Coordinates of C-alpha atoms and ligand atoms in Angstrom, one line a residue:
X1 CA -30.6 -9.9 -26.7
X2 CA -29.1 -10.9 -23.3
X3 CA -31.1 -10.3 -20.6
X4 CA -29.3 -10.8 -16.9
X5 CA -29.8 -9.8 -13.2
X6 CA -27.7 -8.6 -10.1
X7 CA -27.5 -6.7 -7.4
X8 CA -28.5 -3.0 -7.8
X9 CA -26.2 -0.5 -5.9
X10 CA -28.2 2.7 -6.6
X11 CA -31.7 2.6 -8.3
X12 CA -32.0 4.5 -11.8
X13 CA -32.1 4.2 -15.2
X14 CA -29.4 4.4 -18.2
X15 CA -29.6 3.6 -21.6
X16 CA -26.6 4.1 -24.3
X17 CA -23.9 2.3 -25.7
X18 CA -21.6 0.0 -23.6
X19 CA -18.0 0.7 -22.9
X20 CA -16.2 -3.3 -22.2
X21 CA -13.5 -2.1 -19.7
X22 CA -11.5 -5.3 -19.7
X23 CA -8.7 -5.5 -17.4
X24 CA -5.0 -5.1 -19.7
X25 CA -3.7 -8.2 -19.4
X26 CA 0.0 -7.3 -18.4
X27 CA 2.1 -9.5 -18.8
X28 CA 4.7 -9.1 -17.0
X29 CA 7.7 -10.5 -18.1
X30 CA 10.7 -11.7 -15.7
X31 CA 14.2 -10.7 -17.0
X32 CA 17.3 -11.1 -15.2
X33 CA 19.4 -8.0 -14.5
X34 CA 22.9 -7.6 -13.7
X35 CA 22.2 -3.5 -12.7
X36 CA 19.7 -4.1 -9.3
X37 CA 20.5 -0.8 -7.6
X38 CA 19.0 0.6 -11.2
X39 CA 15.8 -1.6 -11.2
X40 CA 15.1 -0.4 -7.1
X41 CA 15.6 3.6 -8.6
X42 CA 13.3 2.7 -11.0
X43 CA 10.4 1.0 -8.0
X44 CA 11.2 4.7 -6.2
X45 CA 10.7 6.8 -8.8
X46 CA 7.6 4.6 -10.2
X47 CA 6.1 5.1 -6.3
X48 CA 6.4 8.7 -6.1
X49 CA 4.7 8.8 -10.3
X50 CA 2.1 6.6 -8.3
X51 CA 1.9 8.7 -4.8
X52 CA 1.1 12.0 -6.8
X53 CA -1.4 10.1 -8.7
X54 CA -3.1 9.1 -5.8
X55 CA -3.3 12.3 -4.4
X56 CA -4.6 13.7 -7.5
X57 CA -7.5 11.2 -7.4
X58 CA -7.9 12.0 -3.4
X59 CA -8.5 15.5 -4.7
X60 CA -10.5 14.6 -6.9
X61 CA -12.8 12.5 -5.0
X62 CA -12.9 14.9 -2.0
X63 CA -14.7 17.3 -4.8
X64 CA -17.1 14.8 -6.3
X65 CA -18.0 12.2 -3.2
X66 CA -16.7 13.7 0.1
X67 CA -13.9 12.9 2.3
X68 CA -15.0 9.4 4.1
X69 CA -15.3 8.2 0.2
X70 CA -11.6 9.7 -0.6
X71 CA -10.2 8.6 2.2
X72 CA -9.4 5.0 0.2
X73 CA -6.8 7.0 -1.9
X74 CA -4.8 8.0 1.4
X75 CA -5.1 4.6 2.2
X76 CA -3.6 3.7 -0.8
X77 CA -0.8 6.1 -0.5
X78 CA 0.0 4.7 3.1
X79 CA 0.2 1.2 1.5
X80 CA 3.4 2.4 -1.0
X81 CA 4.9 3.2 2.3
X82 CA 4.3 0.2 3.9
X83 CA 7.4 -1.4 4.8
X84 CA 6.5 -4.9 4.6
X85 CA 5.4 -4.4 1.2
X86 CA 8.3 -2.3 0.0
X87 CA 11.0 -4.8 1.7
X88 CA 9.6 -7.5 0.2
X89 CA 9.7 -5.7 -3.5
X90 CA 13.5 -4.8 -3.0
X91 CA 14.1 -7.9 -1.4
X92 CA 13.3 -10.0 -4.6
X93 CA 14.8 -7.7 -6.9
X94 CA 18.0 -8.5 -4.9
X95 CA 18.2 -11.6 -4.2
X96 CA 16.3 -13.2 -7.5
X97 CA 18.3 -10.3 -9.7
X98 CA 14.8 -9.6 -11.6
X99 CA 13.4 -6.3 -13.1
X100 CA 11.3 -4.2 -11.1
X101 CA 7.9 -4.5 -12.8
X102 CA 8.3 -8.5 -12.0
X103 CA 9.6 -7.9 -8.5
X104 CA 5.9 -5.8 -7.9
X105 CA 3.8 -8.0 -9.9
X106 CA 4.6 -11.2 -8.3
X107 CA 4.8 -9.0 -4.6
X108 CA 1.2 -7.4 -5.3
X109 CA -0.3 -10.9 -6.3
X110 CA 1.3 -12.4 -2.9
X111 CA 0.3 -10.0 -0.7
X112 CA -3.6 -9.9 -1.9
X113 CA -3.8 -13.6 -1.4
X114 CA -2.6 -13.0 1.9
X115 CA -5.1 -10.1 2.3
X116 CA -7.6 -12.7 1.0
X117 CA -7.3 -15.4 3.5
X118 CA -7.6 -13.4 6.1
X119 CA -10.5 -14.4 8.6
X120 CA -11.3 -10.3 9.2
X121 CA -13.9 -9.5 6.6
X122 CA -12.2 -5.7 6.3
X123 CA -8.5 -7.2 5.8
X124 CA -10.2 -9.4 3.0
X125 CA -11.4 -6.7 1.3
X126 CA -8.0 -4.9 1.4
X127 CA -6.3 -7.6 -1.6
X128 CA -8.3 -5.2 -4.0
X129 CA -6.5 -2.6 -3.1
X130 CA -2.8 -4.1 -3.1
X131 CA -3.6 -5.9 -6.1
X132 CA -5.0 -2.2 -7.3
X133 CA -1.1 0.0 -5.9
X134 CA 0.4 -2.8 -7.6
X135 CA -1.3 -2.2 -10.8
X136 CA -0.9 1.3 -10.7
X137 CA 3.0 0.5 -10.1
X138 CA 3.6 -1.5 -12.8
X139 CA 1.8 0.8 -15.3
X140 CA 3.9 3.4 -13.8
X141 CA 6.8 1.1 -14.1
X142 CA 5.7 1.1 -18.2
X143 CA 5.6 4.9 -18.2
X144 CA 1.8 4.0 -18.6
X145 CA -0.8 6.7 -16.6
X146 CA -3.0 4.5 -14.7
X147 CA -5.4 6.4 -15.7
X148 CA -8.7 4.4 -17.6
X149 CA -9.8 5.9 -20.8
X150 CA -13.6 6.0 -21.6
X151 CA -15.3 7.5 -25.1
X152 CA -16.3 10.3 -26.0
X153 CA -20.2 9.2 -25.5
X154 CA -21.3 9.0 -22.5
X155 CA -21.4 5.2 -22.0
X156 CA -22.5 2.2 -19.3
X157 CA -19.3 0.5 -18.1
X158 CA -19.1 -3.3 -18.0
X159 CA -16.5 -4.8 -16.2
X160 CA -15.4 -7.9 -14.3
X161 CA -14.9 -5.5 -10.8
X162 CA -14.2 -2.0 -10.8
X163 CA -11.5 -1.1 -8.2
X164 CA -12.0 2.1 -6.2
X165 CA -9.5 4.2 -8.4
X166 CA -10.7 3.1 -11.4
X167 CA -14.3 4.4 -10.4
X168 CA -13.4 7.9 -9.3
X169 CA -10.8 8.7 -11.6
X170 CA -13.4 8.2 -14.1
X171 CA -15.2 11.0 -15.8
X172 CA -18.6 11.5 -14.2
X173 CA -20.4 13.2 -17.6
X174 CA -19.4 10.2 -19.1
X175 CA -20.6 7.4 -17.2
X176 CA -24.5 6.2 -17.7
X177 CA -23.9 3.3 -15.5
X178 CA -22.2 0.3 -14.1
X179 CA -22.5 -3.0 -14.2
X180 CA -19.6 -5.4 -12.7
X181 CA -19.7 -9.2 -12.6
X182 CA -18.1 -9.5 -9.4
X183 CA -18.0 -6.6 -5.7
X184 CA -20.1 -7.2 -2.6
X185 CA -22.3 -4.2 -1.2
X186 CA -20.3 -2.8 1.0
X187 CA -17.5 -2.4 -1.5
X188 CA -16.1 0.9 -1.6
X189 CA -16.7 0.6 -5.4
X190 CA -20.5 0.3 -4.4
X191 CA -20.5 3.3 -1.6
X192 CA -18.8 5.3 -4.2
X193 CA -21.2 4.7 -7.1
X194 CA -24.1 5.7 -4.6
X195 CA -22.4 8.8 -3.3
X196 CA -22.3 10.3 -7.2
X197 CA -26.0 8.8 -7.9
X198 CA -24.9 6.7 -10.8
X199 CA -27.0 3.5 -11.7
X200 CA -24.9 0.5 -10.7
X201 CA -25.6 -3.5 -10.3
X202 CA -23.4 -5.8 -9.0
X203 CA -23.0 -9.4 -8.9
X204 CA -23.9 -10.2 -12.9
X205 CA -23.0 -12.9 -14.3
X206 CA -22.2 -11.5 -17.8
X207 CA -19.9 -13.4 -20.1
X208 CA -17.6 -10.5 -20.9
X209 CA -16.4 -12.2 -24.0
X210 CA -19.4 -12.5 -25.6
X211 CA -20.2 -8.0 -24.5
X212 CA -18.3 -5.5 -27.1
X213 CA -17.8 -2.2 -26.5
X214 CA -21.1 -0.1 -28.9
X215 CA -22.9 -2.5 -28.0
X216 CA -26.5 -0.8 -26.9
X217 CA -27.7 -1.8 -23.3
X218 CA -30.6 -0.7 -21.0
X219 CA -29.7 -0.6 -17.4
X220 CA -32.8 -1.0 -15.0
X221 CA -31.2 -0.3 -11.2
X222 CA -35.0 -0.7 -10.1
X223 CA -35.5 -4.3 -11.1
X224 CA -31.3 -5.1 -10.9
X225 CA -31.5 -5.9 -14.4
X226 CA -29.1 -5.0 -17.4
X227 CA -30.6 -6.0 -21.2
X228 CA -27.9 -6.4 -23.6
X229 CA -29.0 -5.0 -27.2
X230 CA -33.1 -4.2 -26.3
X231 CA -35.5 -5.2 -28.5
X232 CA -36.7 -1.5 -29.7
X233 CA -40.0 -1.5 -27.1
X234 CA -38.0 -2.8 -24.3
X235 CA -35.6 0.8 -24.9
X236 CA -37.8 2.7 -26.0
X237 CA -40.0 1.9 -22.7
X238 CA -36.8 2.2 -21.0
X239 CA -36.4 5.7 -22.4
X240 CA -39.9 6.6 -21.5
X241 CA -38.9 5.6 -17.2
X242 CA -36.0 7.3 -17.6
X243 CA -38.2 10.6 -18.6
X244 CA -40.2 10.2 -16.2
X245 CA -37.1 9.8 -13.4
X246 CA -35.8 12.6 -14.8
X247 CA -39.0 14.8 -14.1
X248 CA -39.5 13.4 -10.7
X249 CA -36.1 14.3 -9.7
X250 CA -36.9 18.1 -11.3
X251 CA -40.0 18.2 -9.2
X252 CA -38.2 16.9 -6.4
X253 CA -36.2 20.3 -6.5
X254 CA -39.8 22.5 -5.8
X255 CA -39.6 20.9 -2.6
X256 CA -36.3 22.5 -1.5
X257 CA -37.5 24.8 1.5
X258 CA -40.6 23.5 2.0
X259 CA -41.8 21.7 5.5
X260 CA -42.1 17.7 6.1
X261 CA -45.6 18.4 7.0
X262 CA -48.7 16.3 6.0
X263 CA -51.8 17.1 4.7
X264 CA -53.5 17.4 7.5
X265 CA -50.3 19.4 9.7
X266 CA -48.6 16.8 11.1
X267 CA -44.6 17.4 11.3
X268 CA -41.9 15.4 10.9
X269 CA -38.1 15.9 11.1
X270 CA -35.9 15.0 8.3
X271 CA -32.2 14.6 9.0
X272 CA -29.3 12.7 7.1
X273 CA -26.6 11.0 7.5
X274 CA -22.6 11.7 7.6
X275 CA -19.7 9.6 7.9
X276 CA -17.0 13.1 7.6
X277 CA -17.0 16.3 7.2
X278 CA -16.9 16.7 3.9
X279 CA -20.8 15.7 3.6
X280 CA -22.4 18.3 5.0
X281 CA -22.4 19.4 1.1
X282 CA -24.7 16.7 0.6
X283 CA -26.9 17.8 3.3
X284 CA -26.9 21.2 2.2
X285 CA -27.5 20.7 -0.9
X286 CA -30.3 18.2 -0.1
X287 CA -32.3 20.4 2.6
X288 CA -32.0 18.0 5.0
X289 CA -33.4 19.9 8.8
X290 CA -29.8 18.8 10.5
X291 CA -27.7 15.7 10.7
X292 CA -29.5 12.7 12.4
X293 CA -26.3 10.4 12.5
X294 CA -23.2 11.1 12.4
X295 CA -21.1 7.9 12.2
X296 CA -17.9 9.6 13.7
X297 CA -15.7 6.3 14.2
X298 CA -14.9 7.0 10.4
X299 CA -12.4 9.8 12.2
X300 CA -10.8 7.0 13.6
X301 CA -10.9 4.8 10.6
X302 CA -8.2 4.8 7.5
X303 CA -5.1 6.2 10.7
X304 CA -2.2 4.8 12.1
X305 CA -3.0 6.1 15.9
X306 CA -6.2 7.5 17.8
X307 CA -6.8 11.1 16.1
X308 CA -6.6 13.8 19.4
X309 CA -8.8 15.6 20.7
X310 CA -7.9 18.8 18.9
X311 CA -8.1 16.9 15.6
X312 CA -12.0 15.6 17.1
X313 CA -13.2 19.1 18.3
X314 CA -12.1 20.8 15.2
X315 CA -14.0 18.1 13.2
X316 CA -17.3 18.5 15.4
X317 CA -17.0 22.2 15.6
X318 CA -16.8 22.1 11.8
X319 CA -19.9 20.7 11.4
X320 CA -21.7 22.2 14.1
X321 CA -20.8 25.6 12.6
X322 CA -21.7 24.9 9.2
X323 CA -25.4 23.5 9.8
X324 CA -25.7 26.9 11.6
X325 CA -27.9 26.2 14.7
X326 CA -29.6 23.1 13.6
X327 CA -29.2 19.6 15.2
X328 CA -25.8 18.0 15.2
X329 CA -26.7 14.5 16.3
X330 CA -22.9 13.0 16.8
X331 CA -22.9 9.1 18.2
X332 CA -19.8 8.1 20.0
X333 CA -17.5 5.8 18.4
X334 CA -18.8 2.3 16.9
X335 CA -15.7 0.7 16.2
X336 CA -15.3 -2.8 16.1
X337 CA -17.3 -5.7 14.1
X338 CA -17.0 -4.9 10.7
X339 CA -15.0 -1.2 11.3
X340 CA -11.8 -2.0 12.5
X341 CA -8.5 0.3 13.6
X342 CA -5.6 -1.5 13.9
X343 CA -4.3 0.6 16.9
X344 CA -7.5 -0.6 18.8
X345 CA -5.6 -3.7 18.6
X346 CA -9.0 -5.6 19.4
X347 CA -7.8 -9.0 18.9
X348 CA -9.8 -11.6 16.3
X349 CA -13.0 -13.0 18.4
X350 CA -16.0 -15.4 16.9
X351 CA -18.6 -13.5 17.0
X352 CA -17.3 -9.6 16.2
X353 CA -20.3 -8.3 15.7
X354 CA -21.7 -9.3 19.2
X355 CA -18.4 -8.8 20.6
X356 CA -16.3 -5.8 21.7
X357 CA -17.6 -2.8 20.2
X358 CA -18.7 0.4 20.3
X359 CA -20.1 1.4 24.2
X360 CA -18.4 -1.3 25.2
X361 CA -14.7 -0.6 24.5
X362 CA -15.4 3.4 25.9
X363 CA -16.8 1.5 28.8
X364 CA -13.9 -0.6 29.4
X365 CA -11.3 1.6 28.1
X366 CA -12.7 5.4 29.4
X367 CA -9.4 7.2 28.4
X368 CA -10.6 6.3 24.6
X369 CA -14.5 7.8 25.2
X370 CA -12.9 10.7 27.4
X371 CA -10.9 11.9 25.0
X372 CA -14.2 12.2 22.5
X373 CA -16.5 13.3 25.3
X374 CA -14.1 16.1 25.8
X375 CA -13.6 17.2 22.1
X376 CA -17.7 17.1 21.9
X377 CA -18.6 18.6 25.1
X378 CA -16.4 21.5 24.2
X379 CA -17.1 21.4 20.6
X380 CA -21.2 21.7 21.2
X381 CA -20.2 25.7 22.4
X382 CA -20.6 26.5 18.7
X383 CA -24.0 24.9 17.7
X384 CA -26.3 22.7 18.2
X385 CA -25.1 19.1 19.1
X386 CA -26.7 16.2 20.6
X387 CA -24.3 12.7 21.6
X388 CA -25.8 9.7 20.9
X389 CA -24.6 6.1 22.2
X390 CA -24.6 3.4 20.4
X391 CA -25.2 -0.7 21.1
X392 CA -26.8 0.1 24.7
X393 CA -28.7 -2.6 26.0
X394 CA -28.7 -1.6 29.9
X395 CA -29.6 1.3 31.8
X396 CA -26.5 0.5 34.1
X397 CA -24.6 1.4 31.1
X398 CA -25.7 4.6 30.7
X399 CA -25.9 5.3 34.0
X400 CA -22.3 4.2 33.5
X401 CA -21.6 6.8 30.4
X402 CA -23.2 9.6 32.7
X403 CA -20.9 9.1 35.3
X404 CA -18.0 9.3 32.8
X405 CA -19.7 12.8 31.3
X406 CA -19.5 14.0 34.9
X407 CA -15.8 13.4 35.4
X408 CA -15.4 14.8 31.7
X409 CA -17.0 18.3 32.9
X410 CA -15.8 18.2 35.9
X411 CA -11.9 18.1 34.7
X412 CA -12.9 20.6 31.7
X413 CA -14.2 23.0 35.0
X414 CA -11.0 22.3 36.5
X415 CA -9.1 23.6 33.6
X416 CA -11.7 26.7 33.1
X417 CA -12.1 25.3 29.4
X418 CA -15.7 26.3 28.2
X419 CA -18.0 23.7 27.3
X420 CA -21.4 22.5 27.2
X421 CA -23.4 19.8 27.9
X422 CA -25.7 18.7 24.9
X423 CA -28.6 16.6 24.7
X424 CA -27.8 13.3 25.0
X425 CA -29.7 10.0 23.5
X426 CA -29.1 6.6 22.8
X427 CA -29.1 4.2 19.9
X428 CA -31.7 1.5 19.9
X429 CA -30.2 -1.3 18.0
X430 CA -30.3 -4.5 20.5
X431 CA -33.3 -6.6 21.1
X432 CA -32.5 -5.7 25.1
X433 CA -32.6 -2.1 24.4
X434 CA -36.2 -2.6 23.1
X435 CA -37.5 -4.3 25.6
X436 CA -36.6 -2.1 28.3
X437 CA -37.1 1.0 26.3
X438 CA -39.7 2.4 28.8
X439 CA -36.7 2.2 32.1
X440 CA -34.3 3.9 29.4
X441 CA -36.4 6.3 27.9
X442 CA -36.4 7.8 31.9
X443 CA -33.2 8.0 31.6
X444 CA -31.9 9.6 28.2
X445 CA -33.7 12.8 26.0
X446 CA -34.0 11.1 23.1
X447 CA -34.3 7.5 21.2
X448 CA -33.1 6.9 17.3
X449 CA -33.5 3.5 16.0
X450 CA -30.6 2.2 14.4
X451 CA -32.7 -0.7 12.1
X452 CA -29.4 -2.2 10.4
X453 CA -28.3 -3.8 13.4
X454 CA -31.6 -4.5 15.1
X455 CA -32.1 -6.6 12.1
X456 CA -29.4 -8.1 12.6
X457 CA -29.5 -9.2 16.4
X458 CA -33.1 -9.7 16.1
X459 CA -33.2 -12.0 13.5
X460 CA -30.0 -13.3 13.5
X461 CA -28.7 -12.8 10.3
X462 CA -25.1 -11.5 10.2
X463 CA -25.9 -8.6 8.0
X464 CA -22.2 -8.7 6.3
X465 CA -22.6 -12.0 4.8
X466 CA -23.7 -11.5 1.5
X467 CA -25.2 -15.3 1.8
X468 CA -27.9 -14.2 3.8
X469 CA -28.9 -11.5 1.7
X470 CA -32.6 -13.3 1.0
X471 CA -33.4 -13.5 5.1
X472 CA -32.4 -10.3 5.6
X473 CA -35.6 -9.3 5.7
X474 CA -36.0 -5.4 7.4
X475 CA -39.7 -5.6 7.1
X476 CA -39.7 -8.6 9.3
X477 CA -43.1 -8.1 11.6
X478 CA -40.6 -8.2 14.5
X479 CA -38.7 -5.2 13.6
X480 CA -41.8 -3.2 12.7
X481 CA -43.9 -3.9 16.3
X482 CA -40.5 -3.5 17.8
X483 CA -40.6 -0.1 16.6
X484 CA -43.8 0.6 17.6
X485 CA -43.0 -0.3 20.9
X486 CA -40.4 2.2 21.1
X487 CA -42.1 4.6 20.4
X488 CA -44.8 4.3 22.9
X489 CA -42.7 3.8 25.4
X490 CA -40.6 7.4 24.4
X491 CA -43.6 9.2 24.0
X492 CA -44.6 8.2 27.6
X493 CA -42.0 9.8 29.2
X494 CA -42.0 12.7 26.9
X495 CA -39.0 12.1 24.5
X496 CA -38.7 11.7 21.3
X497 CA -37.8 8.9 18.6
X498 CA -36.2 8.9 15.4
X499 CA -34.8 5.7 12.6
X500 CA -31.2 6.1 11.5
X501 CA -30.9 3.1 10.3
X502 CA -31.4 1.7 6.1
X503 CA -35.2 1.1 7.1
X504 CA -35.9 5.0 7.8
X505 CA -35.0 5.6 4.1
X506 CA -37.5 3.0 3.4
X507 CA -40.4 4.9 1.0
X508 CA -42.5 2.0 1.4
X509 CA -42.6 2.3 5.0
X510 CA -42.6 6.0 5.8
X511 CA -46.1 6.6 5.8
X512 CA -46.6 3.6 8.4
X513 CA -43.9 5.0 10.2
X514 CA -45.4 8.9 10.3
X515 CA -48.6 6.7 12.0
X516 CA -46.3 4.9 14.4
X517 CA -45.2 8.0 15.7
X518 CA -41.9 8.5 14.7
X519 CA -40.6 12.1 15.1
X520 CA -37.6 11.8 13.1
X521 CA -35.9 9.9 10.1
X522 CA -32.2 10.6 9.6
X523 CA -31.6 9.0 6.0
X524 CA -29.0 9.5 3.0
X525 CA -29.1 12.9 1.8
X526 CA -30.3 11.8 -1.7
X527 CA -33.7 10.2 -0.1
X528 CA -34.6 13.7 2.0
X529 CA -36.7 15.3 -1.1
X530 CA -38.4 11.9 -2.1
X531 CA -39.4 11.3 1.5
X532 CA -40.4 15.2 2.3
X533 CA -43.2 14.6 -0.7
X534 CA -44.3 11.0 0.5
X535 CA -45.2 13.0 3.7
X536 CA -46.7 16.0 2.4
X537 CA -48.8 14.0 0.0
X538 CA -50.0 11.8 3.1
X539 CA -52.9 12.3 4.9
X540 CA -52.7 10.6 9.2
X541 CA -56.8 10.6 9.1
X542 CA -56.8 8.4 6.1
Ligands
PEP601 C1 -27.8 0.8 12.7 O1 -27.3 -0.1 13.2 O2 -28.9 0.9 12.2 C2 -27.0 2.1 12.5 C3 -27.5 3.2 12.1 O3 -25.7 2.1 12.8 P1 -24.5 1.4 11.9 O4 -25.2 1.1 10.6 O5 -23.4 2.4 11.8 O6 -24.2 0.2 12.7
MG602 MG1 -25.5 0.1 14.4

């Protein structure tokens, strides 16, 4: 029996046989060729084998886990374009006269470690992917699909890491979980697993020599733990939770149309969040009473140039449309930090995360936020939309935005374009923002928490480095009394307050939050059902 820990992605249980996906070792041979123009045909043809893949899998993807999750596979197929990438291919064929699997193999592996020691914690995280188009380029090279095969029986998959591809192109009926020894968090191999509710640790540090495919394993995404061939009470109890999961996610079902209402009638809304369009299915499917947050810098994520403000108003109206009448909460672009757009061209700085981001570049740069005020103001005509600022931590600023707004309806008068002007609230993320919540909540109709970076600021803890992970602590007393003091101060003037941030999906804190006060809690569409019965279970008088 081998019994080891990690980090768990998404909480559930799987027990089965294991499927070892070890990485084919291909070994590339270098061969001198005398025909070069025949070897760069053969890198074109293998890229367009590869491009349709891709597409295939964005497809795919777009189906099972929603476009901000698919969007990695257009990524992907921008990266075969790139130049750089694609000179320096040719190039070597060329001038070294090799064959064109060796020209991409030793390219991929020299551009990943270039990826890799890159300072920006995105870029990093881009040498999976050109190690991952490389891959897929010289199996296409082989005449080899890309594509991984799995068993018959549904199985846990054990790997080293799991790129993105490899994870979606996957069959879903046939994965019981996921366990990798290596991947961070915020991989996209980790926001994918979570999007199609699949068990998943990360960070184990399994000895894959010593793990064979048939091997029986218990995967326990509630204690992070995976238990290589179980005693028969350690599965069998495993079995028995799994049961039981299974029957609390049936129940969960009942609660499909039924109020966030305690025992004794006090109401609550429960909203979710998006990063695209394409997860509105998610919060359909889910019941969620609207969308609390959503994030929509991921519009300007993954592109080349600024999307327009046709491309933004056809987005928002989208989703406006679709939730029919209920709240739209849309917050104005939080790029920078850890979400970066080239074409921002934001420069490296020290401290990115307390740097120039989010209100601050539409402050400094209004033709950026006009353009998005524009596409929202006109796009809240068809439904119910609120804007929401992020990373405010003055009331000069949103004086500031307001003024902005004002030029925004004034030139949309002008040019007798109809519009409307929606409820607009701010983000409450910075310690400052807190502390003067009472002189902002004059000023603004509504308050939502975002916890994830409060954290953050207030305790100082950069929350991207995975070293930190153990005083990263969201329960923090700080937070919590911050909290409550936002809420007071709202309710004084008369506004309301939500949590959009990680803590509002928190089970263990929701009933201390329905005591606080808190009106609203904009979470992951998967969390909406588990919550709604926490509250209706719940009694305030208790
Ligand atoms: C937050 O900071 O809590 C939040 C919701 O915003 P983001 O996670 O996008 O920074
Ligand atoms: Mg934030």
């Amino acid at each position: 029996m081998i019994r080891m820990n990690g980090k768990s992605v998404y909480k559930g249980i799987a027990v089965g046989p294991v499927v070892v996906l070890k990485k084919e070792d291909y070994r590339v041979k270098r061969t001198k060729t005398e025909d070069i123009e025949a070897e760069v045909f053969r890198v074109n043809e293998a890229i367009k084998v590869a491009q349709e893949e891709l597409g295939n899998l964005y497809e795919k993807a777009l189906k099972e886990v929603g476009e901000s999750s698919a969007a990695i596979f257009e990524v992907h197929q921008m990266m075969l374009e790139d130049e750089d990438y694609l000179d320096a291919i040719y190039n070597m064929i060329r001038s070294q006269m090799v064959n064109a699997e060796y020209a991409v193999a030793v390219t991929g592996d020299n551009f990943s470690e270039m990826f890799a020691n890159m300072d920006d914690d995105y870029m990093k995280a881009r040498a999976v992917d050109v190690k991952d188009i490389s891959n897929r380029l010289v199996k296409c090279l082989a005449g080899a699909s890309a594509e991984t095969d799995l068993s018959d029986e549904p199985a846990i998959i054990v790997a080293d890491d799991l790129s993105p591809s490899e994870t979606v192109q996957m069959n879903k009926e046939k994965i019981l979980a996921f366990v990798t020894v290596h991947g961070s968090t915020n991989s996209h191999t980790a926001i994918l697993a979570r999007m199609m509710n699949i068990p998943a640790l990360i960070g184990v540090p399994l000895e894959l020599q010593n793990i064979h495919t048939g091997m029986q394993a218990v995967v326990d995404g509630f204690r992070g733990e995976i238990i290589i061939e179980p005693l028969d009470e350690i599965r069998e109890r495993a079995i028995a939770k799994m049961k039981e999961e299974n029957e609390k996610q049936r129940l969960l079902q009942e609660l499909k149309g039924k109020e966030n209402i305690t025992l004794d009638g006090k109401k609550i809304n429960l909203y979710a969040n998006i990063g695209s369009v394409g997860d509105i299915g998610y919060v359909l499917e889910n019941d969620a009473g609207g969308i609390g947050l959503f994030r929509s810098e991921f519009l300007y994520l993954g592109k080349s140039d600024f999307p327009t403000e046709e491309e933004q108003f056809q987005a928002y109206k989208q989703v406006a449309q679709t939730m029919a009448g209920k709240k739209v909460i849309i917050r104005t672009l939080d790029i920078g930090a850890d979400k970066q757009a080239d074409y921002f061209e934001l420069g490296k700085e020290e401290n990115p995360a307390m740097g120039y981001r989010a209100i601050r570049i539409c402050l400094k740069q209004p033709e950026i936020f006009k353009t998005q005020l524009r596409a929202l103001l006109r796009a809240a005509v068809y439904g119910n939309i609120s804007i929401m600022y992020p990373m405010i931590t003055a009331t000069e600023e949103v004086l500031a935005i307001y003024g902005i707004v004002k030029e925004v309806q004034a030139e949309l008068e002008k040019a007798e374009i109809p519009y409307k002007l929606p409820e607009q609230g701010i983000m409450i993320e910075t310690p400052a923002a807190v502390m003067i919540s009472d002189d902002l909540a004059e000023l603004v109709d509504f308050f939502s928490i975002g916890t994830n970076d409060l954290t953050q600021y207030t305790l100082a803890i950069d929350r991207q480095n995975e070293r930190l992970n153990d005083f990263y602590k969201p329960h923090h007393k700080a937070i919590l009394r911050m909290i409550q003091m936002v809420v007071e101060n709202a309710h004084k003037c008369g506004k309301w307050v939500g949590i959009c941030g990680e803590l509002g999906a928190d089970t263990e804190l929701t009933e201390q939050f329905v005591r606080m006060g808190v009106d609203e809690l904009s979470v992951a569409s998967s969390m909406i059902l588990k919550i709604r019965k926490i509250i209706r279970e719940m009694n305030m008088t208790e």
